[in-house]
Amino acid sequence: MENKIITLANRPNGIVESSNFKLEERNIPELEDGQLLIKVEYISLDPAMRGWMNEGTTYIKGVAIGAVMRGFAAGKVVQSKNEDFQKGDYVTGMLGVQTHAISDGKDLSKVDIRAGRLSLHIGVLGMPGMTAYFGLLEKGQPKAGETIFISGAAGIVGSTVGQIAKIRGCKVIGTAGSEKKCEYLIKECNLDAAINYKTQDIADELKKHAPNGVDIFYDNVGGEILDIALANLARGARVVICGAISQYNKPKIQGPSNYMKVVTARGVMNGIIVFDYIDQYPRAVKDIATWLEKGKMQSKEHIKEGIENFPSTLRMLFTGDNFGKLLLKV
Ligand code: NAP
């Protein structure tokens, strides 16, 4: 059996290019005792992949040149010499960008597809959903009646944050990069207002929708939107720094110039790293699965096909061409 893998050929300079990756075929070795073989079904495309392609480290070491590109994925066990996993089990984990993965089972999660189809377990029921849940509820501490502003609101993290905030009784305003995405936020995610950051004056729109300022700012984007949000904080505001996708392709991240507004607002600015909450994932999965089942929440997926299309698919995250949780079906 052959394994098709995507390796990192060289480090990007700016936005990712196809030439940064190489498609290779390798034999799948015989399993050793304790190992299992997984047929990968879905690969998750995540903005963090851009940071992992850098030489330096983010919160996790960069991928080495020539190594399999790091990536979350979901698949099915097809052979097992590990007593904790049976052939036919569905699993998720850092399986890498490849069609087959050999694992010792240590960092794998078994998934119950009765709680939601397999792909959802690397989306709203997986890492991005957990980021939204714990980032909002633990770091944002939302209270009913408060106003929350979310950047990158139509993405998987942003749209999940927005819908949880609505369930918690907040007024929710989000930014997105197209009319279609703004319409989706209002009609399908139940947000109160959506700002097209590419065509509208963000500061004017935010003042209009949040005249008393924002109690929580959940930031996925950084840059100019972060500065505008800081200038509009209500007293006691919580700023949750989740990501800064507008900065990932730049050689140096530009910090906010309005940070002293946190002082004026007597606010807090908090970073979230989802992996800090691994022990608590089961309760978040249960809550989100229940909201999905009851129709209180929905999750949009954008699925492309073929491992060879990984580079062009990854690029979509940075051009805004994805609409929903971006996945590659292999
Ligand atoms: P996503 O939002 O589903 O996809 C990325 C979106 O970012 C694009 O569709 C695009 O939407 C927007 N974007 C791209 N370039 C932009 C720019 N220059 N300015 C403004 N928006 C831009 O991705 P996601 O998986 O939900 O991730 C969202 C954020 O969460 C990222 O910053 C990611 O790094 C972060 N994150 C953090 C953690 C953690 O533990 N801290 C975990 C997971 C994710 P538009 O069409 O709206 O421009």
mmCIF file of C-alpha atoms and ligand atoms in Angstrom:
data_model
loop_
_atom_site.group_PDB
_atom_site.id
_atom_site.type_symbol
_atom_site.label_atom_id
_atom_site.label_comp_id
_atom_site.label_asym_id
_atom_site.label_seq_id
_atom_site.Cartn_x
_atom_site.Cartn_y
_atom_site.Cartn_z
ATOM 1 C CA MET A 1 0.000 0.000 0.000
ATOM 2 C CA GLU A 2 1.218 3.518 -0.851
ATOM 3 C CA ASN A 3 0.935 6.580 1.349
ATOM 4 C CA LYS A 4 0.574 9.932 -0.393
ATOM 5 C CA ILE A 5 2.081 12.683 1.700
ATOM 6 C CA ILE A 6 2.586 16.409 1.505
ATOM 7 C CA THR A 7 5.991 17.502 2.768
ATOM 8 C CA LEU A 8 7.282 21.005 3.436
ATOM 9 C CA ALA A 9 9.716 21.766 0.593
ATOM 10 C CA ASN A 10 10.757 25.249 1.716
ATOM 11 C CA ARG A 11 9.568 28.109 3.924
ATOM 12 C CA PRO A 12 7.140 30.690 2.526
ATOM 13 C CA ASN A 13 7.919 34.313 2.095
ATOM 14 C CA GLY A 14 4.484 35.941 2.504
ATOM 15 C CA ILE A 15 1.395 33.988 1.459
ATOM 16 C CA VAL A 16 1.785 30.209 0.937
ATOM 17 C CA GLU A 17 2.590 29.017 -2.597
ATOM 18 C CA SER A 18 2.269 25.537 -4.145
ATOM 19 C CA SER A 19 6.063 25.489 -4.506
ATOM 20 C CA ASN A 20 6.390 25.450 -0.693
ATOM 21 C CA PHE A 21 5.159 21.841 -0.702
ATOM 22 C CA LYS A 22 6.004 18.553 -2.369
ATOM 23 C CA LEU A 23 3.674 15.596 -3.009
ATOM 24 C CA GLU A 24 5.464 12.305 -2.353
ATOM 25 C CA GLU A 25 4.537 8.628 -2.354
ATOM 26 C CA ARG A 26 6.011 6.308 0.242
ATOM 27 C CA ASN A 27 5.484 2.654 1.123
ATOM 28 C CA ILE A 28 3.500 1.979 4.256
ATOM 29 C CA PRO A 29 5.675 -0.161 6.566
ATOM 30 C CA GLU A 30 4.418 -3.184 8.512
ATOM 31 C CA LEU A 31 2.924 -2.241 11.873
ATOM 32 C CA GLU A 32 4.949 -2.857 15.018
ATOM 33 C CA ASP A 33 3.321 -3.989 18.255
ATOM 34 C CA GLY A 34 1.363 -1.121 19.814
ATOM 35 C CA GLN A 35 0.833 0.668 16.494
ATOM 36 C CA LEU A 36 -2.263 1.238 14.375
ATOM 37 C CA LEU A 37 -2.832 2.329 10.793
ATOM 38 C CA ILE A 38 -5.361 5.033 10.045
ATOM 39 C CA LYS A 39 -6.888 5.785 6.658
ATOM 40 C CA VAL A 40 -7.230 9.567 6.752
ATOM 41 C CA GLU A 41 -10.634 10.787 5.548
ATOM 42 C CA TYR A 42 -10.569 14.537 6.258
ATOM 43 C CA ILE A 43 -7.690 16.964 6.783
ATOM 44 C CA SER A 44 -8.352 20.227 8.590
ATOM 45 C CA LEU A 45 -6.969 23.420 7.055
ATOM 46 C CA ASP A 46 -6.080 25.816 9.865
ATOM 47 C CA PRO A 47 -4.556 29.323 9.859
ATOM 48 C CA ALA A 48 -1.990 28.065 12.401
ATOM 49 C CA MET A 49 -0.443 25.984 9.589
ATOM 50 C CA ARG A 50 1.098 29.184 8.242
ATOM 51 C CA GLY A 51 2.965 29.703 11.543
ATOM 52 C CA TRP A 52 4.057 26.054 11.638
ATOM 53 C CA MET A 53 5.745 26.585 8.246
ATOM 54 C CA ASN A 54 8.067 29.208 9.738
ATOM 55 C CA GLU A 55 11.539 28.444 11.017
ATOM 56 C CA GLY A 56 10.880 29.996 14.413
ATOM 57 C CA THR A 57 8.368 28.700 16.868
ATOM 58 C CA THR A 58 4.895 29.900 17.723
ATOM 59 C CA TYR A 59 3.423 27.899 20.593
ATOM 60 C CA ILE A 60 4.606 24.701 18.922
ATOM 61 C CA LYS A 61 7.841 23.929 17.003
ATOM 62 C CA GLY A 62 7.968 24.698 13.261
ATOM 63 C CA VAL A 63 7.756 21.828 10.726
ATOM 64 C CA ALA A 64 11.214 20.723 9.501
ATOM 65 C CA ILE A 65 12.020 21.003 5.792
ATOM 66 C CA GLY A 66 11.301 17.630 4.165
ATOM 67 C CA ALA A 67 8.978 16.520 6.971
ATOM 68 C CA VAL A 68 5.292 15.675 6.585
ATOM 69 C CA MET A 69 3.250 18.868 6.905
ATOM 70 C CA ARG A 70 1.614 19.004 10.324
ATOM 71 C CA GLY A 71 -2.168 18.939 10.367
ATOM 72 C CA PHE A 72 -5.224 17.821 12.290
ATOM 73 C CA ALA A 73 -7.155 15.071 10.593
ATOM 74 C CA ALA A 74 -9.905 12.536 11.091
ATOM 75 C CA GLY A 75 -9.908 8.977 9.855
ATOM 76 C CA LYS A 76 -10.734 5.325 10.356
ATOM 77 C CA VAL A 77 -8.540 2.613 11.869
ATOM 78 C CA VAL A 78 -7.838 0.021 9.147
ATOM 79 C CA GLN A 79 -5.279 -2.154 11.012
ATOM 80 C CA SER A 80 -4.460 -2.314 14.688
ATOM 81 C CA LYS A 81 -1.761 -3.914 16.830
ATOM 82 C CA ASN A 82 -2.816 -1.661 19.729
ATOM 83 C CA GLU A 83 -5.278 -3.126 22.201
ATOM 84 C CA ASP A 84 -6.988 0.240 22.821
ATOM 85 C CA PHE A 85 -8.059 0.621 19.175
ATOM 86 C CA GLN A 86 -10.053 -1.705 16.954
ATOM 87 C CA LYS A 87 -10.320 -1.844 13.187
ATOM 88 C CA GLY A 88 -13.288 0.380 12.277
ATOM 89 C CA ASP A 89 -12.784 2.919 15.101
ATOM 90 C CA TYR A 90 -12.977 6.566 14.072
ATOM 91 C CA VAL A 91 -10.210 8.816 15.428
ATOM 92 C CA THR A 92 -8.912 12.382 15.270
ATOM 93 C CA GLY A 93 -5.480 13.753 16.025
ATOM 94 C CA MET A 94 -2.404 15.405 14.607
ATOM 95 C CA LEU A 95 -2.224 12.817 11.797
ATOM 96 C CA GLY A 96 -0.399 15.060 9.309
ATOM 97 C CA VAL A 97 -1.173 15.908 5.689
ATOM 98 C CA GLN A 98 -1.137 12.384 4.267
ATOM 99 C CA THR A 99 -3.539 9.682 3.170
ATOM 100 C CA HIS A 100 -2.453 7.147 5.825
ATOM 101 C CA ALA A 101 -0.997 7.635 9.282
ATOM 102 C CA ILE A 102 0.713 5.222 11.647
ATOM 103 C CA SER A 103 0.208 6.033 15.317
ATOM 104 C CA ASP A 104 1.052 4.599 18.714
ATOM 105 C CA GLY A 105 -2.373 5.806 19.842
ATOM 106 C CA LYS A 106 -1.008 8.207 22.481
ATOM 107 C CA ASP A 107 -2.398 11.496 21.205
ATOM 108 C CA LEU A 108 -5.413 10.134 19.376
ATOM 109 C CA SER A 109 -9.020 10.760 20.342
ATOM 110 C CA LYS A 110 -11.678 8.190 19.572
ATOM 111 C CA VAL A 111 -14.748 9.898 18.213
ATOM 112 C CA ASP A 112 -18.347 8.939 18.543
ATOM 113 C CA ILE A 113 -19.904 9.690 15.171
ATOM 114 C CA ARG A 114 -23.355 9.491 16.759
ATOM 115 C CA ALA A 115 -22.532 12.962 18.225
ATOM 116 C CA GLY A 116 -22.014 14.309 14.692
ATOM 117 C CA ARG A 117 -20.560 13.185 11.346
ATOM 118 C CA LEU A 118 -16.804 12.566 11.239
ATOM 119 C CA SER A 119 -15.852 15.887 9.594
ATOM 120 C CA LEU A 120 -17.484 17.874 12.423
ATOM 121 C CA HIS A 121 -14.999 16.344 14.868
ATOM 122 C CA ILE A 122 -12.176 18.421 13.377
ATOM 123 C CA GLY A 123 -14.461 21.434 13.025
ATOM 124 C CA VAL A 124 -17.148 22.655 15.372
ATOM 125 C CA LEU A 125 -16.784 19.546 17.601
ATOM 126 C CA GLY A 126 -12.987 19.636 17.328
ATOM 127 C CA MET A 127 -10.129 22.056 17.866
ATOM 128 C CA PRO A 128 -11.737 25.203 16.312
ATOM 129 C CA GLY A 129 -15.024 24.624 18.144
ATOM 130 C CA MET A 130 -13.149 24.111 21.416
ATOM 131 C CA THR A 131 -11.252 27.363 20.778
ATOM 132 C CA ALA A 132 -14.511 29.246 20.379
ATOM 133 C CA TYR A 133 -16.137 27.634 23.416
ATOM 134 C CA PHE A 134 -13.302 28.118 25.907
ATOM 135 C CA GLY A 135 -12.067 31.380 24.425
ATOM 136 C CA LEU A 136 -15.480 32.950 24.809
ATOM 137 C CA LEU A 137 -16.748 31.328 27.999
ATOM 138 C CA GLU A 138 -13.512 31.157 30.018
ATOM 139 C CA LYS A 139 -11.654 34.230 28.776
ATOM 140 C CA GLY A 140 -14.572 36.388 27.636
ATOM 141 C CA GLN A 141 -16.911 35.613 30.563
ATOM 142 C CA PRO A 142 -20.053 36.745 28.682
ATOM 143 C CA LYS A 143 -23.132 37.891 30.567
ATOM 144 C CA ALA A 144 -26.635 38.211 29.153
ATOM 145 C CA GLY A 145 -27.258 41.686 27.765
ATOM 146 C CA GLU A 146 -23.601 42.417 27.050
ATOM 147 C CA THR A 147 -22.312 43.462 23.642
ATOM 148 C CA ILE A 148 -19.660 41.369 21.917
ATOM 149 C CA PHE A 149 -17.695 42.275 18.818
ATOM 150 C CA ILE A 150 -16.021 39.457 16.837
ATOM 151 C CA SER A 151 -13.492 39.839 14.036
ATOM 152 C CA GLY A 152 -13.317 37.083 11.408
ATOM 153 C CA ALA A 153 -16.862 36.271 12.467
ATOM 154 C CA ALA A 154 -17.806 34.110 9.468
ATOM 155 C CA GLY A 155 -14.947 31.634 10.004
ATOM 156 C CA ILE A 156 -15.319 28.418 11.972
ATOM 157 C CA VAL A 157 -14.013 29.931 15.224
ATOM 158 C CA GLY A 158 -15.780 33.277 14.777
ATOM 159 C CA SER A 159 -19.165 31.853 13.759
ATOM 160 C CA THR A 160 -19.096 29.421 16.684
ATOM 161 C CA VAL A 161 -18.208 32.221 19.120
ATOM 162 C CA GLY A 162 -21.041 34.338 17.718
ATOM 163 C CA GLN A 163 -23.634 31.624 18.051
ATOM 164 C CA ILE A 164 -22.590 30.690 21.598
ATOM 165 C CA ALA A 165 -22.733 34.386 22.555
ATOM 166 C CA LYS A 166 -26.282 34.580 21.150
ATOM 167 C CA ILE A 167 -27.253 31.474 23.144
ATOM 168 C CA ARG A 168 -25.864 33.283 26.211
ATOM 169 C CA GLY A 169 -28.103 36.288 25.516
ATOM 170 C CA CYS A 170 -25.534 38.763 24.196
ATOM 171 C CA LYS A 171 -25.836 41.330 21.444
ATOM 172 C CA VAL A 172 -23.389 40.191 18.763
ATOM 173 C CA ILE A 173 -21.647 42.204 16.051
ATOM 174 C CA GLY A 174 -19.171 40.587 13.651
ATOM 175 C CA THR A 175 -16.885 41.482 10.768
ATOM 176 C CA ALA A 176 -16.495 39.483 7.550
ATOM 177 C CA GLY A 177 -14.992 40.033 4.118
ATOM 178 C CA SER A 178 -17.996 39.726 1.780
ATOM 179 C CA GLU A 179 -21.704 40.510 1.485
ATOM 180 C CA LYS A 180 -22.480 36.785 1.310
ATOM 181 C CA LYS A 181 -20.635 36.132 4.560
ATOM 182 C CA CYS A 182 -22.348 39.106 6.269
ATOM 183 C CA GLU A 183 -25.750 37.828 5.144
ATOM 184 C CA TYR A 184 -24.886 34.367 6.486
ATOM 185 C CA LEU A 185 -23.990 35.886 9.872
ATOM 186 C CA ILE A 186 -27.360 37.615 10.186
ATOM 187 C CA LYS A 187 -29.636 35.003 8.613
ATOM 188 C CA GLU A 188 -28.043 31.728 9.658
ATOM 189 C CA CYS A 189 -25.934 32.541 12.728
ATOM 190 C CA ASN A 190 -28.512 34.909 14.214
ATOM 191 C CA LEU A 191 -26.040 37.795 14.752
ATOM 192 C CA ASP A 192 -27.429 41.274 15.387
ATOM 193 C CA ALA A 193 -25.126 43.093 12.976
ATOM 194 C CA ALA A 194 -22.417 42.278 10.454
ATOM 195 C CA ILE A 195 -19.806 44.686 9.102
ATOM 196 C CA ASN A 196 -18.143 44.103 5.737
ATOM 197 C CA TYR A 197 -14.632 45.233 6.649
ATOM 198 C CA LYS A 198 -13.651 45.480 2.998
ATOM 199 C CA THR A 199 -16.375 47.915 1.927
ATOM 200 C CA GLN A 200 -17.695 49.615 5.082
ATOM 201 C CA ASP A 201 -16.196 52.076 7.553
ATOM 202 C CA ILE A 202 -15.590 49.705 10.483
ATOM 203 C CA ALA A 203 -15.269 52.456 13.116
ATOM 204 C CA ASP A 204 -18.501 54.217 12.038
ATOM 205 C CA GLU A 205 -20.430 50.937 11.866
ATOM 206 C CA LEU A 206 -19.156 49.773 15.250
ATOM 207 C CA LYS A 207 -20.165 53.093 16.880
ATOM 208 C CA LYS A 208 -23.612 52.758 15.306
ATOM 209 C CA HIS A 209 -24.197 49.192 16.522
ATOM 210 C CA ALA A 210 -22.429 49.513 19.897
ATOM 211 C CA PRO A 211 -22.999 53.116 20.998
ATOM 212 C CA ASN A 212 -22.038 52.242 24.598
ATOM 213 C CA GLY A 213 -18.920 50.360 23.581
ATOM 214 C CA VAL A 214 -18.145 46.641 23.476
ATOM 215 C CA ASP A 215 -17.987 44.486 26.601
ATOM 216 C CA ILE A 216 -16.082 41.693 24.854
ATOM 217 C CA PHE A 217 -13.883 41.848 21.799
ATOM 218 C CA TYR A 218 -13.025 38.393 20.397
ATOM 219 C CA ASP A 219 -10.163 38.877 17.959
ATOM 220 C CA ASN A 220 -9.281 36.442 15.173
ATOM 221 C CA VAL A 221 -7.768 39.007 12.832
ATOM 222 C CA GLY A 222 -5.543 41.612 14.554
ATOM 223 C CA GLY A 223 -4.256 44.707 12.727
ATOM 224 C CA GLU A 224 -6.586 47.629 12.044
ATOM 225 C CA ILE A 225 -9.728 45.905 13.397
ATOM 226 C CA LEU A 226 -8.012 45.288 16.745
ATOM 227 C CA ASP A 227 -7.113 48.965 16.999
ATOM 228 C CA ILE A 228 -10.682 50.043 16.189
ATOM 229 C CA ALA A 229 -12.100 47.623 18.744
ATOM 230 C CA LEU A 230 -9.726 48.889 21.461
ATOM 231 C CA ALA A 231 -10.918 52.438 20.833
ATOM 232 C CA ASN A 232 -14.491 51.259 21.509
ATOM 233 C CA LEU A 233 -14.149 49.274 24.733
ATOM 234 C CA ALA A 234 -16.811 49.624 27.410
ATOM 235 C CA ARG A 235 -15.765 49.890 31.060
ATOM 236 C CA GLY A 236 -14.587 46.476 32.336
ATOM 237 C CA ALA A 237 -14.199 45.072 28.813
ATOM 238 C CA ARG A 238 -12.534 41.742 28.098
ATOM 239 C CA VAL A 239 -10.385 41.473 24.980
ATOM 240 C CA VAL A 240 -9.772 37.868 23.922
ATOM 241 C CA ILE A 241 -6.786 37.507 21.607
ATOM 242 C CA CYS A 242 -7.392 34.298 19.697
ATOM 243 C CA GLY A 243 -5.506 34.953 16.469
ATOM 244 C CA ALA A 244 -4.253 37.615 14.072
ATOM 245 C CA ILE A 245 -4.711 36.210 10.581
ATOM 246 C CA SER A 246 -4.189 39.629 8.968
ATOM 247 C CA GLN A 247 -0.600 39.477 10.231
ATOM 248 C CA TYR A 248 0.434 35.860 9.584
ATOM 249 C CA ASN A 249 1.971 36.481 6.161
ATOM 250 C CA LYS A 250 3.997 39.474 7.338
ATOM 251 C CA PRO A 251 7.610 39.148 8.451
ATOM 252 C CA LYS A 252 6.767 40.991 11.687
ATOM 253 C CA ILE A 253 3.419 41.228 13.492
ATOM 254 C CA GLN A 254 2.299 44.809 14.014
ATOM 255 C CA GLY A 255 0.956 45.490 17.522
ATOM 256 C CA PRO A 256 -1.995 47.752 18.368
ATOM 257 C CA SER A 257 -1.374 51.443 18.882
ATOM 258 C CA ASN A 258 -4.591 51.897 20.911
ATOM 259 C CA TYR A 259 -3.600 49.514 23.697
ATOM 260 C CA MET A 260 -3.787 52.278 26.353
ATOM 261 C CA LYS A 261 -7.587 52.175 25.861
ATOM 262 C CA VAL A 262 -7.470 48.959 27.903
ATOM 263 C CA VAL A 263 -6.323 51.125 30.823
ATOM 264 C CA THR A 264 -9.052 53.733 30.349
ATOM 265 C CA ALA A 265 -11.651 50.951 30.157
ATOM 266 C CA ARG A 266 -10.206 49.135 33.230
ATOM 267 C CA GLY A 267 -10.223 46.169 30.879
ATOM 268 C CA VAL A 268 -8.277 42.955 30.473
ATOM 269 C CA MET A 269 -6.576 41.518 27.436
ATOM 270 C CA ASN A 270 -6.243 37.744 27.475
ATOM 271 C CA GLY A 271 -4.693 35.188 25.144
ATOM 272 C CA ILE A 272 -6.287 31.786 24.547
ATOM 273 C CA ILE A 273 -4.478 28.590 23.575
ATOM 274 C CA VAL A 274 -7.057 25.876 23.045
ATOM 275 C CA PHE A 275 -4.776 23.013 24.125
ATOM 276 C CA ASP A 276 -4.855 24.333 27.715
ATOM 277 C CA TYR A 277 -8.435 23.017 27.896
ATOM 278 C CA ILE A 278 -7.926 19.477 26.548
ATOM 279 C CA ASP A 279 -9.104 17.918 29.825
ATOM 280 C CA GLN A 280 -12.373 19.814 29.530
ATOM 281 C CA TYR A 281 -13.119 19.094 25.846
ATOM 282 C CA PRO A 282 -15.786 16.427 26.599
ATOM 283 C CA ARG A 283 -18.173 18.908 28.230
ATOM 284 C CA ALA A 284 -17.742 21.386 25.380
ATOM 285 C CA VAL A 285 -18.341 18.646 22.772
ATOM 286 C CA LYS A 286 -21.480 17.627 24.666
ATOM 287 C CA ASP A 287 -22.808 21.203 24.813
ATOM 288 C CA ILE A 288 -22.070 21.964 21.165
ATOM 289 C CA ALA A 289 -23.481 18.615 19.946
ATOM 290 C CA THR A 290 -26.669 19.348 21.914
ATOM 291 C CA TRP A 291 -26.975 22.862 20.439
ATOM 292 C CA LEU A 292 -26.480 21.439 16.927
ATOM 293 C CA GLU A 293 -29.058 18.723 17.517
ATOM 294 C CA LYS A 294 -31.605 21.187 18.879
ATOM 295 C CA GLY A 295 -31.056 23.547 15.943
ATOM 296 C CA LYS A 296 -29.693 26.315 18.210
ATOM 297 C CA MET A 297 -26.432 26.285 16.298
ATOM 298 C CA GLN A 298 -25.282 25.342 12.818
ATOM 299 C CA SER A 299 -21.898 24.836 11.268
ATOM 300 C CA LYS A 300 -20.952 25.435 7.676
ATOM 301 C CA GLU A 301 -18.278 23.317 5.994
ATOM 302 C CA HIS A 302 -16.275 24.019 2.853
ATOM 303 C CA ILE A 303 -14.893 20.721 1.565
ATOM 304 C CA LYS A 304 -12.322 20.416 -1.217
ATOM 305 C CA GLU A 305 -11.086 17.065 -2.527
ATOM 306 C CA GLY A 306 -7.710 15.449 -3.164
ATOM 307 C CA ILE A 307 -4.509 15.601 -1.154
ATOM 308 C CA GLU A 308 -2.707 17.078 -4.197
ATOM 309 C CA ASN A 309 -4.898 20.163 -3.768
ATOM 310 C CA PHE A 310 -3.639 20.856 -0.249
ATOM 311 C CA PRO A 311 -1.455 23.896 -1.169
ATOM 312 C CA SER A 312 -4.147 25.749 -3.134
ATOM 313 C CA THR A 313 -6.742 24.901 -0.475
ATOM 314 C CA LEU A 314 -4.564 26.199 2.369
ATOM 315 C CA ARG A 315 -4.125 29.474 0.478
ATOM 316 C CA MET A 316 -7.898 30.021 0.523
ATOM 317 C CA LEU A 317 -7.774 30.792 4.261
ATOM 318 C CA PHE A 318 -5.646 33.846 3.518
ATOM 319 C CA THR A 319 -7.556 35.099 0.488
ATOM 320 C CA GLY A 320 -10.937 34.665 2.222
ATOM 321 C CA ASP A 321 -12.097 32.217 -0.485
ATOM 322 C CA ASN A 322 -13.161 29.687 2.133
ATOM 323 C CA PHE A 323 -16.716 29.969 3.400
ATOM 324 C CA GLY A 324 -17.079 27.722 6.441
ATOM 325 C CA LYS A 325 -14.745 25.217 8.069
ATOM 326 C CA LEU A 326 -12.175 24.417 5.393
ATOM 327 C CA LEU A 327 -11.477 20.689 4.945
ATOM 328 C CA LEU A 328 -9.777 18.446 2.460
ATOM 329 C CA LYS A 329 -11.449 15.095 1.763
ATOM 330 C CA VAL A 330 -8.854 12.436 0.915
HETATM 331 P P1 NAP B 1 -11.432 30.871 9.344
HETATM 332 O O1 NAP B 1 -11.890 32.131 9.978
HETATM 333 O O2 NAP B 1 -12.423 29.790 9.083
HETATM 334 O O3 NAP B 1 -10.711 31.212 7.967
HETATM 335 C C1 NAP B 1 -9.864 32.278 7.844
HETATM 336 C C2 NAP B 1 -10.627 33.571 7.471
HETATM 337 O O4 NAP B 1 -9.847 34.687 7.874
HETATM 338 C C3 NAP B 1 -10.808 33.769 5.983
HETATM 339 O O5 NAP B 1 -11.932 33.083 5.492
HETATM 340 C C4 NAP B 1 -10.956 35.269 5.876
HETATM 341 O O6 NAP B 1 -12.330 35.627 6.007
HETATM 342 C C5 NAP B 1 -10.218 35.793 7.118
HETATM 343 N N1 NAP B 1 -9.026 36.560 6.713
HETATM 344 C C6 NAP B 1 -7.972 36.131 5.981
HETATM 345 N N2 NAP B 1 -7.078 37.132 5.815
HETATM 346 C C7 NAP B 1 -7.602 38.213 6.448
HETATM 347 C C8 NAP B 1 -7.166 39.555 6.623
HETATM 348 N N3 NAP B 1 -5.999 39.991 6.123
HETATM 349 N N4 NAP B 1 -7.960 40.407 7.330
HETATM 350 C C9 NAP B 1 -9.123 39.976 7.846
HETATM 351 N N5 NAP B 1 -9.598 38.723 7.712
HETATM 352 C C10 NAP B 1 -8.833 37.855 7.017
HETATM 353 O O7 NAP B 1 -10.260 30.316 10.265
HETATM 354 P P2 NAP B 1 -10.414 29.763 11.766
HETATM 355 O O8 NAP B 1 -9.934 28.366 11.777
HETATM 356 O O9 NAP B 1 -11.786 30.071 12.260
HETATM 357 O O10 NAP B 1 -9.371 30.656 12.586
HETATM 358 C C11 NAP B 1 -9.697 31.976 13.008
HETATM 359 C C12 NAP B 1 -8.596 32.527 13.899
HETATM 360 O O11 NAP B 1 -8.519 31.747 15.091
HETATM 361 C C13 NAP B 1 -7.202 32.507 13.269
HETATM 362 O O12 NAP B 1 -6.551 33.719 13.606
HETATM 363 C C14 NAP B 1 -6.527 31.341 13.966
HETATM 364 O O13 NAP B 1 -5.134 31.466 13.990
HETATM 365 C C15 NAP B 1 -7.155 31.440 15.341
HETATM 366 N N6 NAP B 1 -7.118 30.203 16.141
HETATM 367 C C16 NAP B 1 -6.542 30.280 17.361
HETATM 368 C C17 NAP B 1 -6.521 29.171 18.183
HETATM 369 C C18 NAP B 1 -5.926 29.285 19.550
HETATM 370 O O14 NAP B 1 -5.835 28.297 20.284
HETATM 371 N N7 NAP B 1 -5.526 30.482 19.947
HETATM 372 C C19 NAP B 1 -7.066 27.944 17.736
HETATM 373 C C20 NAP B 1 -7.665 27.907 16.466
HETATM 374 C C21 NAP B 1 -7.689 29.050 15.669
HETATM 375 P P3 NAP B 1 -12.941 36.997 5.392
HETATM 376 O O15 NAP B 1 -13.572 36.617 4.089
HETATM 377 O O16 NAP B 1 -13.893 37.436 6.431
HETATM 378 O O17 NAP B 1 -11.775 37.933 5.182
#
